[in-house]
mmCIF file of N, CA and C in Angstrom:
data_model
loop_
_atom_site.group_PDB
_atom_site.id
_atom_site.type_symbol
_atom_site.label_atom_id
_atom_site.label_comp_id
_atom_site.label_asym_id
_atom_site.label_seq_id
_atom_site.Cartn_x
_atom_site.Cartn_y
_atom_site.Cartn_z
ATOM 1 N N MET A 811 0.773 -1.107 -0.003
ATOM 2 C CA MET A 811 -0.192 0.002 0.080
ATOM 3 C C MET A 811 0.669 1.145 -0.061
ATOM 4 N N LYS A 812 1.993 1.156 0.582
ATOM 5 C CA LYS A 812 3.027 2.396 0.871
ATOM 6 C C LYS A 812 3.445 2.809 -0.543
ATOM 7 N N ASP A 813 3.631 1.926 -1.614
ATOM 8 C CA ASP A 813 4.210 2.275 -3.009
ATOM 9 C C ASP A 813 2.850 2.237 -3.876
ATOM 10 N N SER A 814 1.640 2.756 -3.435
ATOM 11 C CA SER A 814 0.589 2.626 -4.213
ATOM 12 C C SER A 814 -0.016 3.959 -4.409
ATOM 13 N N ALA A 815 0.163 4.833 -5.715
ATOM 14 C CA ALA A 815 -0.572 5.979 -5.802
ATOM 15 C C ALA A 815 -2.114 5.590 -5.565
ATOM 16 N N TYR A 816 -2.631 4.783 -6.066
ATOM 17 C CA TYR A 816 -4.207 4.616 -5.926
ATOM 18 C C TYR A 816 -4.279 4.955 -4.352
ATOM 19 N N TRP A 817 -3.604 3.889 -3.513
ATOM 20 C CA TRP A 817 -3.931 4.096 -2.148
ATOM 21 C C TRP A 817 -3.864 5.397 -1.536
ATOM 22 N N LEU A 818 -2.803 6.015 -1.751
ATOM 23 C CA LEU A 818 -2.511 7.321 -1.610
ATOM 24 C C LEU A 818 -3.861 8.550 -1.765
ATOM 25 N N TYR A 819 -4.030 8.447 -2.925
ATOM 26 C CA TYR A 819 -4.969 9.464 -3.532
ATOM 27 C C TYR A 819 -6.513 8.920 -2.912
ATOM 28 N N GLU A 820 -6.765 7.776 -2.931
ATOM 29 C CA GLU A 820 -8.130 7.210 -2.466
ATOM 30 C C GLU A 820 -8.084 7.602 -0.699
ATOM 31 N N ASN A 821 -7.035 7.718 -0.073
ATOM 32 C CA ASN A 821 -7.015 8.065 1.174
ATOM 33 C C ASN A 821 -7.442 9.546 1.296
ATOM 34 N N ILE A 822 -6.653 10.097 0.738
ATOM 35 C CA ILE A 822 -6.698 11.612 0.470
ATOM 36 C C ILE A 822 -8.375 11.852 0.293
ATOM 37 N N GLY A 823 -8.638 11.382 -0.598
ATOM 38 C CA GLY A 823 -10.336 11.597 -1.269
ATOM 39 C C GLY A 823 -11.305 11.243 -0.095
ATOM 40 N N ASN A 824 -11.021 10.069 0.413
ATOM 41 C CA ASN A 824 -11.964 9.516 1.656
ATOM 42 C C ASN A 824 -11.847 10.375 2.857
ATOM 43 N N LEU A 825 -10.698 10.850 3.380
ATOM 44 C CA LEU A 825 -10.465 11.782 4.269
ATOM 45 C C LEU A 825 -11.242 12.881 4.268
ATOM 46 N N MET A 826 -10.920 13.645 2.914
ATOM 47 C CA MET A 826 -11.662 14.875 2.653
ATOM 48 C C MET A 826 -13.197 14.771 2.655
ATOM 49 N N ASN A 827 -13.663 13.385 2.130
ATOM 50 C CA ASN A 827 -15.250 13.311 1.997
ATOM 51 C C ASN A 827 -15.799 13.420 3.368
ATOM 52 N N LEU A 828 -14.930 12.891 4.444
ATOM 53 C CA LEU A 828 -15.269 12.678 5.724
ATOM 54 C C LEU A 828 -14.986 13.896 6.616
ATOM 55 N N PHE A 829 -14.208 14.664 6.522
ATOM 56 C CA PHE A 829 -13.848 15.871 7.168
ATOM 57 C C PHE A 829 -13.557 17.295 6.365
ATOM 58 N N TYR A 830 -14.435 17.406 5.468
ATOM 59 C CA TYR A 830 -14.354 18.388 4.244
ATOM 60 C C TYR A 830 -14.166 19.634 4.861
ATOM 61 N N ASP A 831 -14.862 19.988 5.970
ATOM 62 C CA ASP A 831 -14.557 21.404 6.901
ATOM 63 C C ASP A 831 -13.120 21.599 7.132
ATOM 64 N N ALA A 832 -12.472 20.725 7.635
ATOM 65 C CA ALA A 832 -11.203 20.736 8.269
ATOM 66 C C ALA A 832 -10.096 20.315 7.210
ATOM 67 N N THR A 833 -10.373 19.894 6.001
ATOM 68 C CA THR A 833 -9.164 19.827 4.980
ATOM 69 C C THR A 833 -9.288 20.479 3.606
ATOM 70 N N TYR A 834 -10.290 21.124 3.202
ATOM 71 C CA TYR A 834 -10.333 21.700 2.020
ATOM 72 C C TYR A 834 -9.525 22.976 1.654
ATOM 73 N N GLN A 835 -9.345 23.587 2.954
ATOM 74 C CA GLN A 835 -8.691 24.863 2.884
ATOM 75 C C GLN A 835 -7.078 24.758 2.511
ATOM 76 N N PHE A 836 -6.741 23.440 2.749
ATOM 77 C CA PHE A 836 -5.364 23.461 2.287
ATOM 78 C C PHE A 836 -5.112 22.465 1.233
ATOM 79 N N VAL A 837 -6.116 21.411 0.914
ATOM 80 C CA VAL A 837 -5.968 20.626 -0.051
ATOM 81 C C VAL A 837 -6.254 21.134 -1.559
ATOM 82 N N LYS A 838 -7.227 21.893 -1.708
ATOM 83 C CA LYS A 838 -7.755 22.196 -2.895
ATOM 84 C C LYS A 838 -6.524 23.326 -3.474
ATOM 85 N N PRO A 839 -6.269 24.204 -2.651
ATOM 86 C CA PRO A 839 -5.278 25.191 -3.339
ATOM 87 C C PRO A 839 -3.956 24.548 -3.700
ATOM 88 N N VAL A 840 -3.595 23.422 -3.029
ATOM 89 C CA VAL A 840 -2.135 22.905 -3.485
ATOM 90 C C VAL A 840 -2.450 22.267 -4.734
ATOM 91 N N TRP A 841 -3.673 21.564 -4.796
ATOM 92 C CA TRP A 841 -3.793 20.870 -6.121
ATOM 93 C C TRP A 841 -4.231 21.918 -7.220
ATOM 94 N N ALA A 842 -4.938 23.047 -7.086
ATOM 95 C CA ALA A 842 -5.030 23.890 -7.860
ATOM 96 C C ALA A 842 -3.751 24.588 -8.475
ATOM 97 N N GLU A 843 -2.742 24.881 -7.663
ATOM 98 C CA GLU A 843 -1.287 25.457 -7.796
ATOM 99 C C GLU A 843 -0.672 24.315 -8.645
ATOM 100 N N PHE A 844 -0.725 22.891 -8.307
ATOM 101 C CA PHE A 844 -0.048 22.132 -9.162
ATOM 102 C C PHE A 844 -0.471 21.841 -10.496
ATOM 103 N N ASP A 845 -1.853 22.136 -10.571
ATOM 104 C CA ASP A 845 -2.723 22.289 -11.979
ATOM 105 C C ASP A 845 -2.255 23.296 -12.664
ATOM 106 N N ARG A 846 -2.225 24.476 -12.147
ATOM 107 C CA ARG A 846 -1.525 25.607 -12.812
ATOM 108 C C ARG A 846 -0.649 25.729 -13.328
ATOM 109 N N ARG A 847 0.506 25.169 -12.668
ATOM 110 C CA ARG A 847 2.187 24.969 -13.141
ATOM 111 C C ARG A 847 1.963 24.131 -14.214
ATOM 112 N N GLN A 848 1.392 23.109 -14.409
ATOM 113 C CA GLN A 848 1.447 21.811 -15.405
ATOM 114 C C GLN A 848 0.669 22.578 -16.565
ATOM 115 N N TYR A 849 -0.291 23.447 -16.594
ATOM 116 C CA TYR A 849 -0.999 23.981 -17.513
ATOM 117 C C TYR A 849 -0.014 24.973 -18.371
ATOM 118 N N GLU A 850 0.377 25.761 -17.165
ATOM 119 C CA GLU A 850 1.424 26.841 -17.505
ATOM 120 C C GLU A 850 2.570 26.558 -18.496
ATOM 121 N N VAL A 851 3.050 25.303 -18.520
ATOM 122 C CA VAL A 851 4.309 24.560 -19.205
ATOM 123 C C VAL A 851 3.821 23.909 -20.428
ATOM 124 N N GLN A 852 2.654 23.462 -20.440
ATOM 125 C CA GLN A 852 2.049 22.585 -21.079
ATOM 126 C C GLN A 852 2.579 22.938 -22.919
ATOM 127 N N GLU A 853 2.351 24.077 -23.155
ATOM 128 C CA GLU A 853 2.505 24.487 -24.408
ATOM 129 C C GLU A 853 3.822 24.414 -24.920
ATOM 130 N N LYS A 854 4.635 24.863 -24.041
ATOM 131 C CA LYS A 854 6.169 24.778 -24.218
ATOM 132 C C LYS A 854 6.751 23.288 -24.368
ATOM 133 N N ILE A 855 6.192 22.340 -23.423
ATOM 134 C CA ILE A 855 6.422 21.465 -23.437
ATOM 135 C C ILE A 855 6.450 20.464 -24.868
ATOM 136 N N GLU A 856 4.975 20.729 -25.333
ATOM 137 C CA GLU A 856 4.556 20.249 -26.618
ATOM 138 C C GLU A 856 5.462 20.643 -27.604
ATOM 139 N N LYS A 857 5.899 21.934 -27.920
ATOM 140 C CA LYS A 857 6.507 22.363 -28.829
ATOM 141 C C LYS A 857 7.915 21.752 -28.753
ATOM 142 N N VAL A 858 8.585 21.535 -27.832
ATOM 143 C CA VAL A 858 9.927 21.168 -27.810
ATOM 144 C C VAL A 858 9.803 19.545 -28.138
ATOM 145 N N ALA A 859 8.897 18.927 -27.423
ATOM 146 C CA ALA A 859 8.682 17.605 -28.219
ATOM 147 C C ALA A 859 8.098 17.330 -29.350
ATOM 148 N N LEU A 860 7.683 18.337 -29.976
ATOM 149 C CA LEU A 860 7.617 18.224 -31.496
ATOM 150 C C LEU A 860 8.673 18.500 -32.333
ATOM 151 N N GLU A 861 9.502 19.508 -31.790
ATOM 152 C CA GLU A 861 10.698 19.644 -32.297
ATOM 153 C C GLU A 861 11.803 18.359 -32.324
ATOM 154 N N ILE A 862 11.507 17.915 -31.093
ATOM 155 C CA ILE A 862 12.670 16.639 -31.123
ATOM 156 C C ILE A 862 12.006 15.572 -31.835
ATOM 157 N N TYR A 863 10.579 15.465 -32.014
ATOM 158 C CA TYR A 863 10.212 14.444 -32.846
ATOM 159 C C TYR A 863 10.441 14.517 -34.333
ATOM 160 N N GLN A 864 10.746 15.542 -34.857
ATOM 161 C CA GLN A 864 10.926 16.099 -36.137
ATOM 162 C C GLN A 864 12.339 15.429 -36.484
ATOM 163 N N LYS A 865 13.255 15.448 -35.459
ATOM 164 C CA LYS A 865 14.643 15.148 -35.637
ATOM 165 C C LYS A 865 14.750 13.486 -35.275
ATOM 166 N N ASP A 866 14.219 12.994 -34.170
ATOM 167 C CA ASP A 866 14.281 11.595 -33.664
ATOM 168 C C ASP A 866 12.896 11.335 -32.866
ATOM 169 N N PRO A 867 11.959 10.466 -33.690
ATOM 170 C CA PRO A 867 10.723 10.265 -32.786
ATOM 171 C C PRO A 867 10.831 9.353 -31.471
ATOM 172 N N LYS A 868 12.099 8.353 -31.617
ATOM 173 C CA LYS A 868 12.509 7.780 -30.194
ATOM 174 C C LYS A 868 12.823 8.791 -29.322
ATOM 175 N N LYS A 869 13.498 9.632 -29.608
ATOM 176 C CA LYS A 869 13.750 10.556 -28.094
ATOM 177 C C LYS A 869 12.764 11.384 -27.846
ATOM 178 N N ALA A 870 11.823 11.791 -29.084
ATOM 179 C CA ALA A 870 10.769 12.556 -28.366
ATOM 180 C C ALA A 870 9.755 11.814 -27.378
ATOM 181 N N ALA A 871 9.654 10.505 -27.643
ATOM 182 C CA ALA A 871 9.119 9.593 -26.752
ATOM 183 C C ALA A 871 9.610 9.419 -25.421
ATOM 184 N N GLU A 872 11.156 9.226 -25.536
ATOM 185 C CA GLU A 872 11.955 9.234 -24.300
ATOM 186 C C GLU A 872 11.767 10.583 -23.350
ATOM 187 N N PHE A 873 11.695 11.635 -24.155
ATOM 188 C CA PHE A 873 11.434 13.055 -23.667
ATOM 189 C C PHE A 873 10.142 12.953 -22.719
ATOM 190 N N LEU A 874 9.229 12.665 -23.346
ATOM 191 C CA LEU A 874 7.632 12.824 -22.890
ATOM 192 C C LEU A 874 7.505 12.098 -21.598
ATOM 193 N N THR A 875 8.109 10.735 -22.066
ATOM 194 C CA THR A 875 8.007 9.868 -20.953
ATOM 195 C C THR A 875 8.637 10.218 -19.623
ATOM 196 N N SER A 876 9.935 10.768 -19.974
ATOM 197 C CA SER A 876 10.857 11.230 -18.597
ATOM 198 C C SER A 876 9.545 12.427 -18.036
ATOM 199 N N TYR A 877 9.316 13.505 -18.820
ATOM 200 C CA TYR A 877 8.567 14.613 -18.324
ATOM 201 C C TYR A 877 7.198 13.842 -17.532
ATOM 202 N N SER A 878 6.579 12.973 -18.434
ATOM 203 C CA SER A 878 5.199 12.640 -17.470
ATOM 204 C C SER A 878 5.758 11.852 -16.234
ATOM 205 N N ASN A 879 6.700 11.052 -16.034
ATOM 206 C CA ASN A 879 7.136 10.367 -15.064
ATOM 207 C C ASN A 879 7.463 11.427 -13.787
ATOM 208 N N GLY A 880 8.115 12.613 -14.301
ATOM 209 C CA GLY A 880 8.427 13.502 -13.235
ATOM 210 C C GLY A 880 7.171 14.313 -12.534
ATOM 211 N N ILE A 881 6.307 14.591 -13.410
ATOM 212 C CA ILE A 881 4.932 14.870 -13.029
ATOM 213 C C ILE A 881 4.362 14.254 -12.231
ATOM 214 N N ALA A 882 4.402 12.706 -12.295
ATOM 215 C CA ALA A 882 3.896 11.731 -11.457
ATOM 216 C C ALA A 882 4.425 11.695 -9.959
ATOM 217 N N LEU A 883 5.863 11.765 -10.264
ATOM 218 C CA LEU A 883 6.393 11.650 -8.850
ATOM 219 C C LEU A 883 6.513 12.864 -8.045
ATOM 220 N N GLU A 884 6.247 13.985 -8.655
ATOM 221 C CA GLU A 884 6.130 15.415 -7.831
ATOM 222 C C GLU A 884 4.598 15.313 -7.199
ATOM 223 N N ALA A 885 3.752 14.756 -8.134
ATOM 224 C CA ALA A 885 2.262 14.624 -7.620
ATOM 225 C C ALA A 885 2.022 13.587 -6.277
ATOM 226 N N LEU A 886 3.174 12.578 -6.382
ATOM 227 C CA LEU A 886 3.056 11.458 -5.375
ATOM 228 C C LEU A 886 3.780 12.030 -4.122
ATOM 229 N N GLU A 887 4.854 13.098 -4.110
ATOM 230 C CA GLU A 887 5.557 13.785 -3.111
ATOM 231 C C GLU A 887 4.417 14.680 -2.459
ATOM 232 N N ILE A 888 3.776 15.232 -3.281
ATOM 233 C CA ILE A 888 2.786 16.458 -2.845
ATOM 234 C C ILE A 888 1.565 15.565 -2.075
ATOM 235 N N GLY A 889 1.189 14.360 -2.467
ATOM 236 C CA GLY A 889 0.162 13.830 -1.889
ATOM 237 C C GLY A 889 0.680 13.067 -0.547
ATOM 238 N N GLU A 890 1.716 12.597 -0.434
ATOM 239 C CA GLU A 890 2.272 12.066 0.790
ATOM 240 C C GLU A 890 2.387 13.113 1.654
ATOM 241 N N LYS A 891 2.684 14.210 1.467
ATOM 242 C CA LYS A 891 3.019 15.544 2.416
ATOM 243 C C LYS A 891 1.729 15.898 2.763
ATOM 244 N N MET A 892 0.841 15.777 1.947
ATOM 245 C CA MET A 892 -0.944 16.575 2.109
ATOM 246 C C MET A 892 -1.572 15.412 3.126
ATOM 247 N N LEU A 893 -1.337 14.170 2.938
ATOM 248 C CA LEU A 893 -1.852 13.048 3.568
ATOM 249 C C LEU A 893 -1.337 12.991 5.258
ATOM 250 N N GLY A 894 -0.113 13.446 4.999
ATOM 251 C CA GLY A 894 0.539 13.632 6.763
ATOM 252 C C GLY A 894 -0.126 14.921 7.243
ATOM 253 N N GLU A 895 -0.319 16.098 6.545
ATOM 254 C CA GLU A 895 -0.977 17.183 6.933
ATOM 255 C C GLU A 895 -2.450 16.973 7.335
ATOM 256 N N ILE A 896 -2.908 16.276 6.484
ATOM 257 C CA ILE A 896 -4.590 15.898 7.046
ATOM 258 C C ILE A 896 -4.383 15.161 8.127
ATOM 259 N N PHE A 897 -3.597 13.934 8.392
ATOM 260 C CA PHE A 897 -3.803 13.118 9.811
ATOM 261 C C PHE A 897 -3.261 14.190 10.891
ATOM 262 N N THR A 898 -2.436 15.255 10.754
ATOM 263 C CA THR A 898 -2.017 15.993 11.825
ATOM 264 C C THR A 898 -3.246 17.292 11.999
ATOM 265 N N ARG A 899 -3.911 17.500 11.174
ATOM 266 C CA ARG A 899 -5.036 18.477 11.089
ATOM 267 C C ARG A 899 -6.153 17.556 11.832
ATOM 268 N N LEU A 900 -6.404 16.555 11.539
ATOM 269 C CA LEU A 900 -7.693 15.667 12.113
ATOM 270 C C LEU A 900 -7.157 15.327 13.604
ATOM 271 N N ALA A 901 -6.038 15.023 13.714
ATOM 272 C CA ALA A 901 -5.579 14.728 15.322
ATOM 273 C C ALA A 901 -5.620 16.159 16.155
ATOM 274 N N LEU A 902 -5.618 17.509 15.623
ATOM 275 C CA LEU A 902 -5.847 18.438 16.488
ATOM 276 C C LEU A 902 -7.258 18.912 16.412
ATOM 277 N N VAL A 903 -8.210 18.377 15.229
ATOM 278 C CA VAL A 903 -9.633 18.554 15.370
ATOM 279 C C VAL A 903 -10.418 17.831 16.424
ATOM 280 N N ASN A 904 -9.679 16.427 16.555
ATOM 281 C CA ASN A 904 -10.382 15.193 17.261
ATOM 282 C C ASN A 904 -9.805 14.957 18.396
ATOM 283 N N ASN A 905 -8.888 16.015 19.036
ATOM 284 C CA ASN A 905 -8.324 15.791 20.202
ATOM 285 C C ASN A 905 -9.420 16.132 21.202
ATOM 286 N N PRO A 906 -9.466 15.043 22.279
ATOM 287 C CA PRO A 906 -10.592 15.305 23.587
ATOM 288 C C PRO A 906 -10.230 16.625 24.147
ATOM 289 N N GLN A 907 -9.080 17.239 24.201
ATOM 290 C CA GLN A 907 -8.872 18.548 24.783
ATOM 291 C C GLN A 907 -8.963 19.845 23.912
ATOM 292 N N THR A 908 -9.217 19.407 22.984
ATOM 293 C CA THR A 908 -9.611 20.551 21.856
ATOM 294 C C THR A 908 -11.239 20.941 21.844
ATOM 295 N N SER A 909 -11.494 22.269 22.148
ATOM 296 C CA SER A 909 -12.713 22.561 22.333
ATOM 297 C C SER A 909 -13.263 23.525 21.364
ATOM 298 N N ARG A 910 -12.171 23.972 20.604
ATOM 299 C CA ARG A 910 -12.388 24.933 19.693
ATOM 300 C C ARG A 910 -12.347 24.547 18.204
ATOM 301 N N GLY A 911 -12.270 23.474 18.123
ATOM 302 C CA GLY A 911 -12.221 22.836 16.443
ATOM 303 C C GLY A 911 -10.646 23.381 16.156
ATOM 304 N N TYR A 912 -10.607 23.020 14.835
ATOM 305 C CA TYR A 912 -9.282 23.147 14.097
ATOM 306 C C TYR A 912 -8.961 24.837 14.118
ATOM 307 N N GLU A 913 -7.761 25.108 14.468
ATOM 308 C CA GLU A 913 -6.990 26.507 14.493
ATOM 309 C C GLU A 913 -5.514 26.193 13.911
ATOM 310 N N ASP A 914 -5.504 26.972 13.050
ATOM 311 C CA ASP A 914 -3.611 27.113 12.739
ATOM 312 C C ASP A 914 -2.911 26.971 13.787
ATOM 313 N N PRO A 915 -2.057 25.893 13.829
ATOM 314 C CA PRO A 915 -0.990 25.907 15.305
ATOM 315 C C PRO A 915 -0.488 27.112 15.608
ATOM 316 N N SER A 916 -0.083 28.163 14.822
ATOM 317 C CA SER A 916 0.646 29.117 15.186
ATOM 318 C C SER A 916 -0.367 30.392 15.988
ATOM 319 N N VAL A 917 -1.686 30.181 15.839
ATOM 320 C CA VAL A 917 -2.811 30.827 16.401
ATOM 321 C C VAL A 917 -2.663 30.304 18.109
ATOM 322 N N TRP A 918 -2.880 28.975 18.285
ATOM 323 C CA TRP A 918 -3.166 28.390 19.228
ATOM 324 C C TRP A 918 -1.907 28.472 20.088
ATOM 325 N N ARG A 919 -0.848 28.373 19.523
ATOM 326 C CA ARG A 919 0.759 28.227 20.293
ATOM 327 C C ARG A 919 0.734 29.555 20.825
ATOM 328 N N ALA A 920 0.575 30.619 20.155
ATOM 329 C CA ALA A 920 0.636 32.020 20.595
ATOM 330 C C ALA A 920 0.020 32.516 21.766
ATOM 331 N N SER A 921 -1.544 31.895 21.636
ATOM 332 C CA SER A 921 -2.443 32.152 22.830
ATOM 333 C C SER A 921 -1.934 31.657 24.213
ATOM 334 N N GLY A 922 -0.882 30.751 24.180
ATOM 335 C CA GLY A 922 -0.600 30.469 25.715
ATOM 336 C C GLY A 922 -1.595 29.365 26.122
ATOM 337 N N SER A 923 -2.618 28.897 25.355
ATOM 338 C CA SER A 923 -3.592 28.172 26.040
ATOM 339 C C SER A 923 -2.846 26.535 25.733
ATOM 340 N N ILE A 924 -3.563 25.944 26.835
ATOM 341 C CA ILE A 924 -3.023 24.332 26.551
ATOM 342 C C ILE A 924 -4.396 23.816 26.570
ATOM 343 N N TYR A 925 -4.601 23.160 25.631
ATOM 344 C CA TYR A 925 -5.707 22.373 25.293
ATOM 345 C C TYR A 925 -5.578 21.003 24.674
#
């Protein structure tokens, strides 16, 4: 399971469905930024791939495969970090000593309150 992208994203999706209010504020912007960056460079990548293809189709396939694998690995890294953040956030929300719901740790640490 640890090496499975499917289960990583399945867990993120399931936890978001169960605890939407506690998770969407930091999950959705991360994926939106990831998507934005991919769309921003897509045209350039396609142009480079076409130029390579015109000279050597095999090298173009290698280029695109490498590029796609890089995106997938970056998404996995983001997802793994995100799942850890979700678990941390849910631990704060579901802590029996927490009566105020989720707050950013910088807020409650600065308050001096122990809860």
